[in-house]
Short mmCIF file of C-alpha atoms in Angstrom, two decimals:
data_model
loop_
_atom_site.label_atom_id
_atom_site.label_comp_id
_atom_site.label_asym_id
_atom_site.label_seq_id
_atom_site.Cartn_x
_atom_site.Cartn_y
_atom_site.Cartn_z
CA UNK A 1 86.25 -7.92 60.50
CA UNK A 2 88.67 -5.06 60.18
CA UNK A 3 91.62 -6.06 58.01
CA UNK A 4 94.87 -4.07 58.09
CA UNK A 5 98.15 -4.58 56.31
CA UNK A 6 101.31 -4.08 58.36
CA UNK A 7 105.03 -4.55 57.78
CA UNK A 8 107.50 -6.10 60.19
CA UNK A 9 108.35 -3.59 62.88
CA UNK A 10 105.00 -1.81 62.59
CA UNK A 11 102.26 -1.94 65.23
CA UNK A 12 98.57 -1.51 65.74
CA UNK A 13 96.93 -0.06 68.81
CA UNK A 14 93.67 -1.33 70.30
CA UNK A 15 92.20 1.24 72.67
CA UNK A 16 94.64 3.08 74.88
CA UNK A 17 96.30 0.13 76.55
CA UNK A 18 96.88 -2.58 73.99
CA UNK A 19 99.64 -2.64 71.41
CA UNK A 20 100.32 -5.45 68.96
CA UNK A 21 103.60 -5.32 67.11
CA UNK A 22 104.62 -7.40 64.09
CA UNK A 23 108.03 -8.66 65.17
CA UNK A 24 108.74 -10.66 62.05
CA UNK A 25 107.31 -12.73 59.23
CA UNK A 26 108.74 -15.95 57.88
CA UNK A 27 106.84 -18.15 55.44
CA UNK A 28 103.31 -18.56 56.77
CA UNK A 29 104.27 -17.65 60.33
CA UNK A 30 103.94 -14.26 61.93
CA UNK A 31 105.64 -13.39 65.18
CA UNK A 32 103.68 -10.94 67.29
CA UNK A 33 104.63 -8.89 70.30
CA UNK A 34 101.77 -7.89 72.56
CA UNK A 35 101.68 -5.22 75.22
CA UNK A 36 98.53 -5.20 77.33
CA UNK A 37 97.43 -4.59 80.92
CA UNK A 38 97.92 -7.56 83.24
CA UNK A 39 94.20 -8.27 83.57
CA UNK A 40 93.68 -8.77 79.85
CA UNK A 41 93.54 -12.44 78.96
CA UNK A 42 95.60 -13.26 75.88
CA UNK A 43 95.18 -16.76 74.48
CA UNK A 44 95.81 -18.85 71.43
CA UNK A 45 92.33 -19.55 70.10
CA UNK A 46 93.04 -23.29 69.75
CA UNK A 47 93.22 -23.57 73.53
CA UNK A 48 89.54 -22.70 73.86
CA UNK A 49 88.69 -25.31 71.22
CA UNK A 50 90.77 -27.91 73.05
CA UNK A 51 89.03 -27.19 76.36
CA UNK A 52 85.64 -27.34 74.67
CA UNK A 53 86.44 -30.69 73.04
CA UNK A 54 87.66 -32.08 76.36
CA UNK A 55 84.49 -30.97 78.15
CA UNK A 56 82.32 -32.45 75.42
CA UNK A 57 84.11 -35.79 75.71
CA UNK A 58 83.77 -35.67 79.49
CA UNK A 59 80.01 -35.13 79.22
CA UNK A 60 79.64 -38.19 77.02
CA UNK A 61 81.10 -40.57 79.58
CA UNK A 62 79.84 -41.76 82.89
CA UNK A 63 81.32 -43.79 85.71
CA UNK A 64 79.84 -47.24 85.11
CA UNK A 65 78.90 -49.74 87.80
CA UNK A 66 81.89 -51.91 86.98
CA UNK A 67 84.17 -48.88 87.30
CA UNK A 68 82.68 -48.01 90.68
CA UNK A 69 84.18 -51.27 91.92
CA UNK A 70 87.61 -50.00 90.94
CA UNK A 71 87.30 -46.69 92.73
CA UNK A 72 89.23 -48.13 95.64
CA UNK A 73 92.31 -48.00 93.39
CA UNK A 74 91.69 -44.29 92.91
CA UNK A 75 91.32 -43.75 96.64
CA UNK A 76 94.56 -45.68 97.23
CA UNK A 77 96.37 -43.44 94.78
CA UNK A 78 95.01 -40.30 96.41
CA UNK A 79 96.04 -41.39 99.87
CA UNK A 80 99.60 -42.02 98.80
CA UNK B 1 62.79 -28.23 91.21
CA UNK B 2 62.73 -31.42 89.14
CA UNK B 3 64.72 -32.34 86.06
CA UNK B 4 64.99 -35.55 84.11
CA UNK B 5 68.69 -36.21 83.64
CA UNK B 6 70.40 -38.55 81.25
CA UNK B 7 72.74 -40.06 83.84
CA UNK B 8 70.75 -40.01 87.06
CA UNK B 9 67.13 -40.22 85.96
CA UNK B 10 64.68 -37.80 87.52
CA UNK B 11 66.20 -35.77 90.32
CA UNK B 12 64.63 -33.25 92.64
CA UNK B 13 66.52 -30.49 94.43
CA UNK B 14 65.83 -27.16 96.12
CA UNK B 15 66.40 -23.97 94.11
CA UNK B 16 68.99 -23.06 96.71
CA UNK B 17 71.22 -25.89 95.52
CA UNK B 18 71.75 -24.23 92.16
CA UNK B 19 75.14 -22.68 91.42
CA UNK B 20 75.00 -19.80 88.96
CA UNK B 21 77.69 -19.54 86.31
CA UNK B 22 77.29 -15.96 84.99
CA UNK B 23 79.42 -16.76 81.91
CA UNK B 24 78.50 -20.42 81.58
CA UNK B 25 81.51 -22.71 81.18
CA UNK B 26 84.13 -22.53 78.43
CA UNK B 27 82.54 -23.53 75.13
CA UNK B 28 79.08 -23.68 76.71
CA UNK B 29 78.14 -20.08 77.52
CA UNK B 30 74.43 -20.92 77.74
CA UNK B 31 74.83 -23.43 80.56
CA UNK B 32 74.52 -21.01 83.44
CA UNK B 33 73.06 -23.20 86.20
CA UNK B 34 74.58 -26.32 87.68
CA UNK B 35 74.09 -28.50 90.71
CA UNK B 36 76.71 -30.70 92.35
CA UNK B 37 75.79 -34.37 92.56
CA UNK B 38 77.63 -36.22 95.31
CA UNK B 39 77.39 -39.89 96.12
CA UNK B 40 79.73 -41.99 98.20
CA UNK B 41 79.43 -44.62 95.45
CA UNK B 42 81.50 -42.52 93.09
CA UNK B 43 83.74 -40.67 95.54
CA UNK B 44 86.27 -39.06 95.05
CA UNK B 45 84.49 -37.92 91.90
CA UNK B 46 81.45 -35.70 91.85
CA UNK B 47 79.27 -34.56 89.00
CA UNK B 48 78.45 -31.08 87.86
CA UNK B 49 74.97 -31.52 86.45
CA UNK B 50 73.66 -28.80 84.15
CA UNK B 51 70.17 -27.60 85.02
CA UNK B 52 69.80 -25.91 81.63
CA UNK B 53 70.55 -29.10 79.72
CA UNK B 54 69.63 -32.20 81.74
CA UNK B 55 71.60 -34.37 79.29
CA UNK B 56 74.82 -32.60 80.24
CA UNK B 57 76.78 -33.72 83.31
CA UNK B 58 80.51 -33.59 83.93
CA UNK B 59 82.47 -35.90 86.21
CA UNK B 60 84.84 -33.69 88.20
CA UNK B 61 87.47 -34.02 90.91
CA UNK B 62 89.00 -31.70 93.49
CA UNK B 63 92.42 -30.97 91.92
CA UNK B 64 94.07 -30.60 95.32
CA UNK B 65 93.39 -34.30 95.96
CA UNK B 66 95.44 -35.41 92.99
CA UNK B 67 98.10 -32.68 92.92
CA UNK B 68 99.00 -31.64 96.45
CA UNK B 69 100.94 -28.67 95.08
CA UNK B 70 98.25 -27.51 92.63
CA UNK B 71 98.11 -23.77 92.37
CA UNK B 72 95.37 -21.64 90.85
CA UNK B 73 96.49 -18.30 89.52
CA UNK B 74 93.79 -16.22 87.90
CA UNK B 75 93.54 -12.74 86.51
CA UNK B 76 92.37 -10.38 89.24
CA UNK B 77 89.08 -9.68 87.55
CA UNK B 78 88.01 -13.29 87.16
CA UNK B 79 87.40 -14.42 90.72
CA UNK B 80 85.72 -11.09 91.42
CA UNK B 81 83.06 -12.09 88.89
CA UNK B 82 81.89 -14.71 91.40
CA UNK B 83 82.25 -12.45 94.43
CA UNK B 84 85.61 -13.67 95.75
CA UNK B 85 88.09 -11.07 96.92
CA UNK B 86 90.96 -13.52 96.63
CA UNK B 87 91.64 -17.22 96.46
CA UNK B 88 93.03 -17.31 99.99
CA UNK B 89 92.03 -19.84 102.63
CA UNK B 90 89.88 -17.25 104.38
CA UNK B 91 87.50 -17.06 101.44
CA UNK B 92 84.87 -19.75 101.00
CA UNK B 93 85.50 -21.51 97.71
CA UNK B 94 86.15 -24.91 96.18
CA UNK B 95 87.74 -25.99 92.92
CA UNK B 96 86.90 -28.80 90.54
CA UNK B 97 88.58 -30.04 87.40
CA UNK B 98 86.74 -31.78 84.59
CA UNK B 99 87.62 -35.46 84.08
CA UNK B 100 87.30 -37.68 81.03
CA UNK B 101 86.59 -41.13 82.44
CA UNK B 102 88.64 -43.88 80.80
CA UNK B 103 87.86 -47.59 80.84
CA UNK B 104 90.56 -48.15 83.47
CA UNK B 105 89.28 -45.42 85.74
CA UNK B 106 92.60 -44.63 87.42
CA UNK B 107 94.03 -43.87 83.97
CA UNK B 108 91.42 -41.16 83.33
CA UNK B 109 92.51 -37.70 82.22
CA UNK B 110 91.85 -34.36 83.84
CA UNK B 111 91.80 -30.76 82.66
CA UNK B 112 94.16 -28.96 85.03
CA UNK B 113 94.45 -26.02 82.63
CA UNK B 114 90.92 -24.75 83.19
CA UNK B 115 89.68 -25.36 86.75
CA UNK B 116 86.16 -24.49 87.84
CA UNK B 117 86.03 -22.28 90.91
CA UNK B 118 82.88 -22.06 93.02
CA UNK B 119 82.11 -19.47 95.66
CA UNK B 120 80.29 -21.73 98.10
CA UNK B 121 78.73 -18.86 100.05
CA UNK B 122 77.21 -16.98 97.12
CA UNK B 123 76.84 -20.15 95.04
CA UNK B 124 78.48 -18.74 91.97
CA UNK B 125 80.93 -20.42 89.67
CA UNK B 126 83.36 -19.69 86.88
CA UNK B 127 85.78 -21.69 84.74
CA UNK B 128 89.15 -19.98 84.48
CA UNK B 129 92.18 -20.57 82.31
CA UNK B 130 95.57 -20.97 83.92
CA UNK B 131 98.22 -19.09 82.01
CA UNK B 132 101.11 -21.20 83.32
CA UNK B 133 102.60 -23.92 81.13
CA UNK B 134 102.76 -26.18 84.20
CA UNK B 135 99.28 -27.53 83.54
CA UNK B 136 97.68 -28.86 80.39
CA UNK B 137 94.13 -29.65 79.27
CA UNK B 138 94.76 -33.38 79.07
CA UNK B 139 96.73 -34.38 82.14
CA UNK B 140 96.82 -37.90 83.55
CA UNK B 141 94.83 -38.18 86.77
CA UNK B 142 97.77 -40.02 88.32
CA UNK B 143 101.36 -40.43 87.22
CA UNK B 144 102.44 -43.73 85.70
CA UNK B 145 104.85 -44.22 88.59
CA UNK B 146 102.11 -43.85 91.20
CA UNK B 147 99.87 -46.33 89.35
CA UNK B 148 102.69 -48.85 89.04
CA UNK B 149 103.46 -48.55 92.73
CA UNK B 150 99.86 -49.26 93.76
CA UNK B 151 99.55 -52.15 91.28
CA UNK B 152 102.98 -53.50 92.20
CA UNK B 153 102.17 -53.47 95.91
CA UNK B 154 99.24 -55.76 95.29
CA UNK B 155 101.16 -58.47 93.51
#
């Protein structure tokens, strides 16, 4: 991993189109400003972890026979 | 093709039923082939069954059933990866959101933040992330108010 040291107000450039600016630092928090083309996806990494966890949990459960009996409730809610 | 699944036992399906996910799904990049399992027993839910890992199946729901005003906004490049020019009504696609089934099934939770879009003509799929704050990963399938209304009406 490339590691750079920057001061508040300074920036780094990634390729021609992406600029990341250090807006400010306070305690253990860093505020970043990002300029990038619209089609570049910018995410907090935790979001991916959260989605992955959710999907894993989903895959571990199954609609049981007793739940199938209650699906009418779900249909009622949908048709509202 | 035959696979022995954890949830549905041995199932057989034509190769043509397979939906290719070029990038896999989020967190599972190696799961590139899925089939949709439908059964009127568990409507309105369906399952996305992985072909690559027969133990892996996800209960899903059409998000437009549970949120009439649901809106999918993706980066321009993303739907092109599955051969869709746009997400307009003229294009042939469907959307599913992954559900975590809870004991009381109507109180299950649904990932509205990362819908799965499938091009039904080319049979290709992708999971996309919605940038809006309007939707979260763990959303209730139905609002508390709606549940109370249905339960109240029965008393």
